[in-house]
Structures are given as structure tokens and as C-alpha cells.
């Protein structure tokens, strides 16, 4: 066998090894989904969604955790989106070439890499203790807002960057001011990209557990929260609580709650993918 | 009138972007001030040299080493899984697979990174550990191995996607020159493309390491809560993040020494990830200059 044949064989061997690696990742994903579905699917019924938490696995439900999650999400959206989009607009449209913007860019890259549990410590001290908001829904959503802010800023900048200069200049040529151009030309044409980023931010917030544990979210909340100052729990913390209990019934509950959580996550990511594809096709100028 | 309005809007937008700097400052100030409190009660030498971490027991010892060791052990296992798999996938998608296959597989793999980590914790504890126990009978119920393996799978897309982007950014001419010399795809990939994209690949690995060090829920659920200075992946141990969760779940009075330990543990974690993120940022800057 000559050298070139050996090289060919190596090449083919690597190809099959690589295909195996690729499918290994997908296989783990499939096994994970199958495992969770087989453990939890039969547990899901209307009672599971509408029941309050209970010390008995069979009658426990996720009602308060779901409501807590929705409260947290709505407030996070209200707090983080305007600030994140505004910051993204500033960095891309106003302060693009100065030193401050350069510094902020490094800073945002850093913030995106800070472990989420550190945001929990920040929220615990800043919102819980110094501002006196305790372990309320408001503390939770302020904390998650800080966490998703870098994500929103980066995706807003990416979306705005994709708007070509020519249509901006056309607006200026018609006598529009900078803000008029941004508000009525740039934002509408980058809307799809910004929205994609926002949905991914929501998906991230839904899946977070650690920072909410650190700020003191409870594991057992026997009432539905009614205002932002109430104590709360969320779906991920409920799952964590059930996983750590020894009785078998709670493992089933955890799997069932995970199915609901994954439905949310996949729905959000699916919408984001569809939006991105549609937006990419639409806005070729 | 118009210009006043324009000016006000610009200032508001500026303040929103300034907020991100305040977040970083807030993190540093809060971690540092509470850590300062901590070191007024515990000697800094004990913190770095003591080999036991028992702040929640009657006989309190404050050595961060066991937590750092646990964190690094799980991270090493995760990278040992994610780096070979992630890099092989990136090379395959870039050099071998056709575009349609890549367009389908890449987003599918990215689902791995989108799944909430509490789900992986559940998977590690209730599926992977029992499975491994059939092969390794002395594997304890909570262990670093299954937490690390599952975390490794979770961070595959960080390495595969970012490395694939880096490989794709390599100028086509380099690849064609290699083919022109009679190289196989394998030789082209590992002798030309990977070296050319090395800085981008290194960035992806550093980000994956940083992600693994800060990961909380998988280890909190599946790796246990026993701080141990060990390199044995078969026993239970505790990571920095798990310790912070453990204290947060318990009833620790504020202003106590136990409470301030989460800040000293937190700042240790923060310094690790901060350094890694900045190193990756510096490499990224240089790498972009290289191809411009």
C-alpha cells in the first residue's frame, strides 16, 4: 500500500469518526428527551397544572410556579427590553467610534460571560438588601433583567448593523433628523432581528434557576402571587426542589414539570428560528 | 426646538448604555466589600492554604482549595468531552459535509445549549449516574463524573459552532492551495485549516471553559455537597457554585460569617471567569486584525 492510499484510508476513517461524533451529540439529545418523556408524560393532566404545591407527590401541582414564572417574565420584559434596545441603539448609531463605546463593548462581552449565579449575588445585595425589596418578584425580575441585558444589547446592535447605510442617507437627504431616521427607518427595518434577540432573552430567563435561588426565591409557595412584592417560586426552582427529594413520586413530578418547561423553551427557540429565517429573506436591500 | 429633543433622546440612550458599566461596577463593589468583611474575620493565608472548607459546621475551616479543586475537576471532565467532539464536528461540518446537512445539523446541535441546565441536572442524576453505576459499581450516587460528562455534552455547541465559524472565516485560497498540493481533506483540515483558525478555536474553548466553571445547576443536583480536595471523579464533591446554592437554600443569618462566605466564594468564581473572558477578548481582537 503506498502513501496516498494510506492517506485516503485515514481520510475516510476520520469521516466516519466525525459522523459518529455528530450523531453522538444528537443521540444524547434524543435520549434525554425520551428519558424525560417516558418518566413524566403520564403525570401531566389538568390537575397537575392547576394544583397548588403539596407535600404529597401525587397531589402536587405547578400552579404557583407557573404563575410565578409568568410574573417574572412579564416584569423582566418590561424592565429589560426598553433599556437593552436603547443601549443597543446608542452604541450602534451614536457612540460608534469613540473610546467610551469601545470600553462598553469590552464590558458587555464581559458581562455576557459572568456566571448567572454572580448576578444572583448582585441582586441579593443590591435589590434585596440595599433597596429593601426582599425576596419579591420585583427583585427576581430586576436580577434577571440585568442578566439578559447584554444579550438584548448585542442582538439589537447586530440587527441595526444589518440596515444598509444607503437608506439612512436617503432619510437624511429628505431632511429627517437623526432620531427621526432611527425611529421611522432603522428600527422598523431591523425589527425582525431585534425581536429574535428578545425572544431568545425570554427563553434564557425561563431556564434560569441559580440566580433566583440566590436572591431567596422560595421552594414552597402555597399561594398564587398577586403583586410584584409577593414572594414567589418559578418552574425551574420547583423542578430543582422535586429532583432533590428522595421519594420516587417527586422524580415523576420533576420530569412532568420539565416537559412543560421544555415546551416553553422549544417554542421560544422555534419562533426565534422562524423569525430569523423570514427576516433574513425579507430584508435583502 | 428639534435639536433640544434630539439631544435629550441621545442623553437617555447614553444613560441606558452607561447602565451596563454600572452593573459591572456593582458586581465588583458588592463582591469586594463583603469579601473585605470576610477577610477581617478570616486570615487570607488560611483561605488559600487550608485544605478543608467547613463554614457551616461547628468547627469552621475556611480553605477555598477544595471548592476550587471540585470546580476544576468537573470542568476538566467537561472539556475532555466537549473539545474532541466539538472540534471534530466543526471540522466535519466545514470540510466534509454538504451545506444542506450543515444547515440542518448546526441548529439541532445548538438545541443542546438552549436546554435549561436544571434539566441536565435531572438527566445526570436520574439517568447517567445509574447507567454508569452498572459499569462502575463503586460510583457514588452524587459524583463529579456524570455531572462533568453531561456538562461536556451541553457545551459541545459552544465549541462546535464557534469553531465552525472560525474555520469558515479562513480564506478559501488557503484550502485550495492545500488541495492543489495533493492533500486529502483530513490533511487540509488539520494541517492547514485548523492552524489557520487556531485563535478562533482557542476563543471558543476558553468561552466553553468559562461557561463550565460558572455552571451551577448540573453540579448542584448531580455532583453532591461535600467539599473535598480530591481528583477522584467517582466520589461526591462540591463546586464553588454549588456551595453558593447550598448556603442560599439554608437558613443562614445575614451578617454572619457563614453568609459572607458566599461572597468570598463568589469573588473567586468571578475572578476566574473574568480572566478567561478577557483573555478570549484579547485573542479575538488580534484575530480579527489578522484577516483584515
Tab-separated table of N, CA and C in Angstrom, chain B residues 6-113:
chain	number	residue	atom	x	y	z
B	6	UNK	N	-33.695	66.156	20.194
B	6	UNK	CA	-32.689	65.200	19.733
B	6	UNK	C	-31.637	64.955	20.805
B	7	UNK	N	-31.236	66.042	21.436
B	7	UNK	CA	-30.196	65.989	22.452
B	7	UNK	C	-30.683	65.153	23.645
B	8	UNK	N	-31.934	65.405	24.075
B	8	UNK	CA	-32.472	64.673	25.234
B	8	UNK	C	-32.525	63.174	24.945
B	9	UNK	N	-32.976	62.849	23.732
B	9	UNK	CA	-33.051	61.431	23.374
B	9	UNK	C	-31.670	60.800	23.414
B	10	UNK	N	-30.679	61.530	22.883
B	10	UNK	CA	-29.329	60.972	22.877
B	10	UNK	C	-28.831	60.724	24.293
B	11	UNK	N	-29.137	61.683	25.194
B	11	UNK	CA	-28.691	61.523	26.580
B	11	UNK	C	-29.359	60.305	27.221
B	12	UNK	N	-30.664	60.125	26.974
B	12	UNK	CA	-31.368	58.971	27.548
B	12	UNK	C	-30.743	57.667	27.044
B	13	UNK	N	-30.508	57.607	25.738
B	13	UNK	CA	-29.907	56.396	25.167
B	13	UNK	C	-28.520	56.148	25.760
B	14	UNK	N	-27.776	57.250	25.937
B	14	UNK	CA	-26.441	57.138	26.508
B	14	UNK	C	-26.514	56.560	27.924
B	15	UNK	N	-27.464	57.067	28.718
B	15	UNK	CA	-27.586	56.594	30.096
B	15	UNK	C	-27.894	55.095	30.137
B	16	UNK	N	-28.725	54.630	29.179
B	16	UNK	CA	-29.044	53.204	29.146
B	16	UNK	C	-27.790	52.373	28.896
B	17	UNK	N	-26.900	52.867	28.010
B	17	UNK	CA	-25.702	52.072	27.749
B	17	UNK	C	-24.706	52.205	28.899
B	18	UNK	N	-24.771	53.347	29.600
B	18	UNK	CA	-23.910	53.524	30.773
B	18	UNK	C	-24.267	52.519	31.867
B	19	UNK	N	-25.538	52.130	31.874
B	19	UNK	CA	-26.009	51.191	32.899
B	19	UNK	C	-25.186	49.904	32.914
B	20	UNK	N	-24.751	49.465	31.717
B	20	UNK	CA	-24.003	48.208	31.677
B	20	UNK	C	-22.685	48.319	32.445
B	21	UNK	N	-22.092	49.539	32.411
B	21	UNK	CA	-20.854	49.736	33.172
B	21	UNK	C	-21.167	49.692	34.664
B	22	UNK	N	-22.315	50.292	35.021
B	22	UNK	CA	-22.703	50.290	36.436
B	22	UNK	C	-22.942	48.870	36.943
B	23	UNK	N	-23.456	47.990	36.081
B	23	UNK	CA	-23.675	46.602	36.512
B	23	UNK	C	-22.341	45.963	36.892
B	24	UNK	N	-21.347	46.132	36.010
B	24	UNK	CA	-20.029	45.567	36.311
B	24	UNK	C	-19.473	46.151	37.598
B	25	UNK	N	-19.573	47.484	37.713
B	25	UNK	CA	-19.096	48.132	38.936
B	25	UNK	C	-19.831	47.578	40.154
B	26	UNK	N	-21.153	47.446	40.024
B	26	UNK	CA	-21.956	46.930	41.135
B	26	UNK	C	-21.483	45.553	41.560
B	27	UNK	N	-21.245	44.682	40.590
B	27	UNK	CA	-20.782	43.329	40.914
B	27	UNK	C	-19.458	43.400	41.674
B	28	UNK	N	-18.526	44.197	41.141
B	28	UNK	CA	-17.200	44.255	41.760
B	28	UNK	C	-17.269	44.856	43.166
B	29	UNK	N	-18.009	45.979	43.299
B	29	UNK	CA	-18.080	46.642	44.605
B	29	UNK	C	-18.727	45.737	45.647
B	30	UNK	N	-19.839	45.110	45.272
B	30	UNK	CA	-20.541	44.279	46.250
B	30	UNK	C	-19.714	43.060	46.645
B	31	UNK	N	-19.131	42.387	45.659
B	31	UNK	CA	-18.308	41.222	45.983
B	31	UNK	C	-17.103	41.632	46.829
B	32	UNK	N	-16.452	42.747	46.427
B	32	UNK	CA	-15.227	43.144	47.111
B	32	UNK	C	-15.505	43.604	48.542
B	33	UNK	N	-16.583	44.388	48.735
B	33	UNK	CA	-16.797	44.921	50.079
B	33	UNK	C	-17.159	43.814	51.066
B	34	UNK	N	-17.988	42.863	50.626
B	34	UNK	CA	-18.330	41.770	51.539
B	34	UNK	C	-17.132	40.840	51.756
B	35	UNK	N	-16.312	40.689	50.731
B	35	UNK	CA	-15.115	39.866	50.896
B	35	UNK	C	-14.146	40.522	51.868
B	36	UNK	N	-14.104	41.862	51.812
B	36	UNK	CA	-13.278	42.612	52.748
B	36	UNK	C	-13.708	42.313	54.183
B	37	UNK	N	-15.034	42.343	54.412
B	37	UNK	CA	-15.584	41.959	55.715
B	37	UNK	C	-15.114	40.576	56.118
B	38	UNK	N	-15.204	39.666	55.141
B	38	UNK	CA	-14.856	38.277	55.394
B	38	UNK	C	-13.405	38.162	55.851
B	39	UNK	N	-12.525	38.881	55.152
B	39	UNK	CA	-11.103	38.760	55.489
B	39	UNK	C	-10.730	39.511	56.758
B	40	UNK	N	-11.662	40.309	57.293
B	40	UNK	CA	-11.371	40.901	58.596
B	40	UNK	C	-11.581	39.861	59.700
B	41	UNK	N	-12.271	38.770	59.367
B	41	UNK	CA	-12.501	37.726	60.371
B	41	UNK	C	-11.690	36.458	60.090
B	42	UNK	N	-11.345	36.245	58.828
B	42	UNK	CA	-10.627	35.029	58.462
B	42	UNK	C	-9.310	35.435	57.816
B	43	UNK	N	-8.239	34.745	58.156
B	43	UNK	CA	-6.954	35.155	57.585
B	43	UNK	C	-6.882	34.736	56.116
B	44	UNK	N	-6.285	35.600	55.325
B	44	UNK	CA	-6.215	35.369	53.885
B	44	UNK	C	-5.310	34.174	53.584
B	45	UNK	N	-4.347	33.931	54.489
B	45	UNK	CA	-3.441	32.782	54.305
B	45	UNK	C	-4.213	31.483	54.510
B	46	UNK	N	-5.081	31.486	55.536
B	46	UNK	CA	-5.903	30.289	55.758
B	46	UNK	C	-6.776	30.022	54.530
B	47	UNK	N	-7.333	31.099	53.970
B	47	UNK	CA	-8.232	30.975	52.825
B	47	UNK	C	-7.557	30.249	51.662
B	48	UNK	N	-6.278	30.555	51.420
B	48	UNK	CA	-5.607	29.963	50.263
B	48	UNK	C	-4.849	28.673	50.564
B	49	UNK	N	-4.558	28.402	51.844
B	49	UNK	CA	-3.726	27.230	52.126
B	49	UNK	C	-4.441	26.116	52.881
B	50	UNK	N	-5.478	26.459	53.628
B	50	UNK	CA	-6.224	25.444	54.379
B	50	UNK	C	-6.842	24.443	53.386
B	51	UNK	N	-6.848	23.165	53.776
B	51	UNK	CA	-7.344	22.161	52.825
B	51	UNK	C	-8.761	21.696	53.153
B	52	UNK	N	-9.398	22.347	54.117
B	52	UNK	CA	-10.789	21.990	54.401
B	52	UNK	C	-11.681	23.221	54.330
B	53	UNK	N	-12.908	23.008	53.920
B	53	UNK	CA	-13.891	24.098	53.803
B	53	UNK	C	-15.138	23.666	54.581
B	54	UNK	N	-15.260	24.141	55.811
B	54	UNK	CA	-16.393	23.718	56.647
B	54	UNK	C	-17.051	24.892	57.363
B	55	UNK	N	-17.447	25.946	56.639
B	55	UNK	CA	-18.017	27.117	57.319
B	55	UNK	C	-19.378	26.828	57.962
B	56	UNK	N	-20.044	25.771	57.505
B	56	UNK	CA	-21.389	25.520	58.018
B	56	UNK	C	-21.369	24.563	59.214
B	57	UNK	N	-20.179	24.086	59.600
B	57	UNK	CA	-20.077	23.179	60.739
B	57	UNK	C	-19.645	23.949	61.987
B	58	UNK	N	-19.662	23.233	63.138
B	58	UNK	CA	-19.249	23.869	64.390
B	58	UNK	C	-17.763	24.220	64.341
B	59	UNK	N	-16.962	23.264	63.847
B	59	UNK	CA	-15.529	23.519	63.720
B	59	UNK	C	-15.251	24.139	62.340
B	60	UNK	N	-15.252	25.464	62.280
B	60	UNK	CA	-15.213	26.138	60.985
B	60	UNK	C	-13.796	26.223	60.426
B	61	UNK	N	-13.636	25.785	59.180
B	61	UNK	CA	-12.377	25.986	58.481
B	61	UNK	C	-12.670	26.620	57.134
B	62	UNK	N	-11.815	27.553	56.720
B	62	UNK	CA	-12.116	28.340	55.526
B	62	UNK	C	-11.046	28.206	54.449
B	63	UNK	N	-10.861	27.020	53.930
B	63	UNK	CA	-9.912	26.853	52.832
B	63	UNK	C	-10.659	26.703	51.523
B	64	UNK	N	-10.424	27.607	50.568
B	64	UNK	CA	-11.186	27.593	49.313
B	64	UNK	C	-10.722	26.462	48.390
B	65	UNK	N	-9.526	25.901	48.662
B	65	UNK	CA	-8.958	24.909	47.740
B	65	UNK	C	-9.892	23.749	47.377
B	66	UNK	N	-10.585	23.132	48.353
B	66	UNK	CA	-11.464	22.023	47.966
B	66	UNK	C	-12.539	22.436	46.958
B	67	UNK	N	-13.098	23.646	47.141
B	67	UNK	CA	-14.128	24.102	46.193
B	67	UNK	C	-13.523	24.365	44.815
B	68	UNK	N	-12.349	24.997	44.801
B	68	UNK	CA	-11.683	25.273	43.519
B	68	UNK	C	-11.345	23.957	42.827
B	69	UNK	N	-10.847	23.004	43.623
B	69	UNK	CA	-10.471	21.701	43.072
B	69	UNK	C	-11.691	21.001	42.463
B	70	UNK	N	-12.813	21.010	43.201
B	70	UNK	CA	-14.042	20.391	42.691
B	70	UNK	C	-14.494	21.045	41.394
B	71	UNK	N	-14.461	22.389	41.377
B	71	UNK	CA	-14.876	23.128	40.183
B	71	UNK	C	-14.001	22.751	38.987
B	72	UNK	N	-12.675	22.736	39.211
B	72	UNK	CA	-11.767	22.458	38.097
B	72	UNK	C	-11.882	21.013	37.620
B	73	UNK	N	-12.097	20.082	38.572
B	73	UNK	CA	-12.214	18.674	38.171
B	73	UNK	C	-13.411	18.472	37.239
B	74	UNK	N	-14.559	19.022	37.620
B	74	UNK	CA	-15.747	18.896	36.767
B	74	UNK	C	-15.509	19.585	35.424
B	75	UNK	N	-14.863	20.749	35.462
B	75	UNK	CA	-14.595	21.480	34.222
B	75	UNK	C	-13.685	20.676	33.290
B	76	UNK	N	-12.642	20.059	33.861
B	76	UNK	CA	-11.721	19.272	33.036
B	76	UNK	C	-12.464	18.110	32.366
B	77	UNK	N	-13.307	17.423	33.137
B	77	UNK	CA	-14.079	16.317	32.540
B	77	UNK	C	-14.950	16.845	31.398
B	78	UNK	N	-15.610	17.971	31.648
B	78	UNK	CA	-16.496	18.531	30.621
B	78	UNK	C	-15.724	18.890	29.356
B	79	UNK	N	-14.548	19.490	29.524
B	79	UNK	CA	-13.761	19.892	28.345
B	79	UNK	C	-13.214	18.658	27.616
B	80	UNK	N	-12.860	17.621	28.388
B	80	UNK	CA	-12.370	16.393	27.751
B	80	UNK	C	-13.446	15.782	26.851
B	81	UNK	N	-14.698	15.995	27.187
B	81	UNK	CA	-15.789	15.528	26.319
B	81	UNK	C	-16.008	16.508	25.177
B	82	UNK	N	-16.106	17.797	25.523
B	82	UNK	CA	-16.579	18.779	24.546
B	82	UNK	C	-15.539	19.146	23.497
B	83	UNK	N	-14.251	19.186	23.895
B	83	UNK	CA	-13.249	19.649	22.935
B	83	UNK	C	-13.060	18.678	21.758
B	84	UNK	N	-12.785	17.379	22.011
B	84	UNK	CA	-12.631	16.483	20.842
B	84	UNK	C	-13.911	16.379	20.017
B	85	UNK	N	-15.041	16.228	20.693
B	85	UNK	CA	-16.295	16.119	19.946
B	85	UNK	C	-16.601	17.410	19.193
B	86	UNK	N	-16.502	18.533	19.892
B	86	UNK	CA	-16.865	19.816	19.282
B	86	UNK	C	-15.974	20.143	18.096
B	87	UNK	N	-14.656	19.930	18.266
B	87	UNK	CA	-13.732	20.273	17.184
B	87	UNK	C	-13.913	19.334	15.987
B	88	UNK	N	-14.106	18.032	16.266
B	88	UNK	CA	-14.335	17.093	15.168
B	88	UNK	C	-15.591	17.463	14.395
B	89	UNK	N	-16.650	17.810	15.135
B	89	UNK	CA	-17.900	18.198	14.473
B	89	UNK	C	-17.670	19.446	13.615
B	90	UNK	N	-16.937	20.417	14.169
B	90	UNK	CA	-16.688	21.660	13.424
B	90	UNK	C	-15.930	21.368	12.134
B	91	UNK	N	-14.902	20.522	12.223
B	91	UNK	CA	-14.119	20.182	11.031
B	91	UNK	C	-14.992	19.436	10.029
B	92	UNK	N	-15.777	18.510	10.535
B	92	UNK	CA	-16.635	17.733	9.628
B	92	UNK	C	-17.616	18.633	8.895
B	93	UNK	N	-18.293	19.488	9.670
B	93	UNK	CA	-19.300	20.352	9.048
B	93	UNK	C	-18.662	21.292	8.044
B	94	UNK	N	-17.417	21.705	8.316
B	94	UNK	CA	-16.790	22.674	7.436
B	94	UNK	C	-16.122	22.045	6.225
B	95	UNK	N	-15.485	20.871	6.395
B	95	UNK	CA	-14.666	20.306	5.327
B	95	UNK	C	-15.348	19.163	4.565
B	96	UNK	N	-16.201	18.434	5.240
B	96	UNK	CA	-16.755	17.220	4.627
B	96	UNK	C	-18.230	17.357	4.236
B	97	UNK	N	-19.042	17.787	5.208
B	97	UNK	CA	-20.496	17.737	4.998
B	97	UNK	C	-20.946	18.736	3.938
B	98	UNK	N	-22.040	18.414	3.251
B	98	UNK	CA	-22.564	19.402	2.311
B	98	UNK	C	-23.383	20.439	3.067
B	99	UNK	N	-23.638	21.557	2.379
B	99	UNK	CA	-24.234	22.711	3.065
B	99	UNK	C	-25.602	22.414	3.651
B	100	UNK	N	-26.374	21.588	2.958
B	100	UNK	CA	-27.719	21.279	3.443
B	100	UNK	C	-27.645	20.564	4.784
B	101	UNK	N	-26.722	19.589	4.864
B	101	UNK	CA	-26.543	18.826	6.099
B	101	UNK	C	-26.163	19.771	7.247
B	102	UNK	N	-25.190	20.662	6.971
B	102	UNK	CA	-24.770	21.619	7.986
B	102	UNK	C	-25.931	22.502	8.437
B	103	UNK	N	-26.724	22.951	7.453
B	103	UNK	CA	-27.829	23.850	7.786
B	103	UNK	C	-28.845	23.180	8.701
B	104	UNK	N	-28.966	21.855	8.614
B	104	UNK	CA	-29.907	21.147	9.480
B	104	UNK	C	-29.264	20.811	10.825
B	105	UNK	N	-28.012	20.319	10.775
B	105	UNK	CA	-27.390	19.779	11.985
B	105	UNK	C	-26.961	20.870	12.971
B	106	UNK	N	-26.459	21.988	12.445
B	106	UNK	CA	-25.960	23.026	13.340
B	106	UNK	C	-27.044	23.537	14.299
B	107	UNK	N	-28.214	23.937	13.795
B	107	UNK	CA	-29.250	24.377	14.749
B	107	UNK	C	-29.720	23.259	15.686
B	108	UNK	N	-29.729	22.002	15.182
B	108	UNK	CA	-30.132	20.893	16.046
B	108	UNK	C	-29.155	20.755	17.216
B	109	UNK	N	-27.849	20.856	16.905
B	109	UNK	CA	-26.856	20.756	17.975
B	109	UNK	C	-26.972	21.938	18.939
B	110	UNK	N	-27.348	23.092	18.385
B	110	UNK	CA	-27.449	24.267	19.249
B	110	UNK	C	-28.593	24.150	20.252
B	111	UNK	N	-29.546	23.241	19.979
B	111	UNK	CA	-30.591	22.976	20.971
B	111	UNK	C	-29.951	22.535	22.283
B	112	UNK	N	-28.827	21.802	22.169
B	112	UNK	CA	-28.145	21.324	23.378
B	112	UNK	C	-27.802	22.469	24.324
B	113	UNK	N	-27.432	23.613	23.744
B	113	UNK	CA	-27.057	24.745	24.588
B	113	UNK	C	-28.272	25.525	25.070
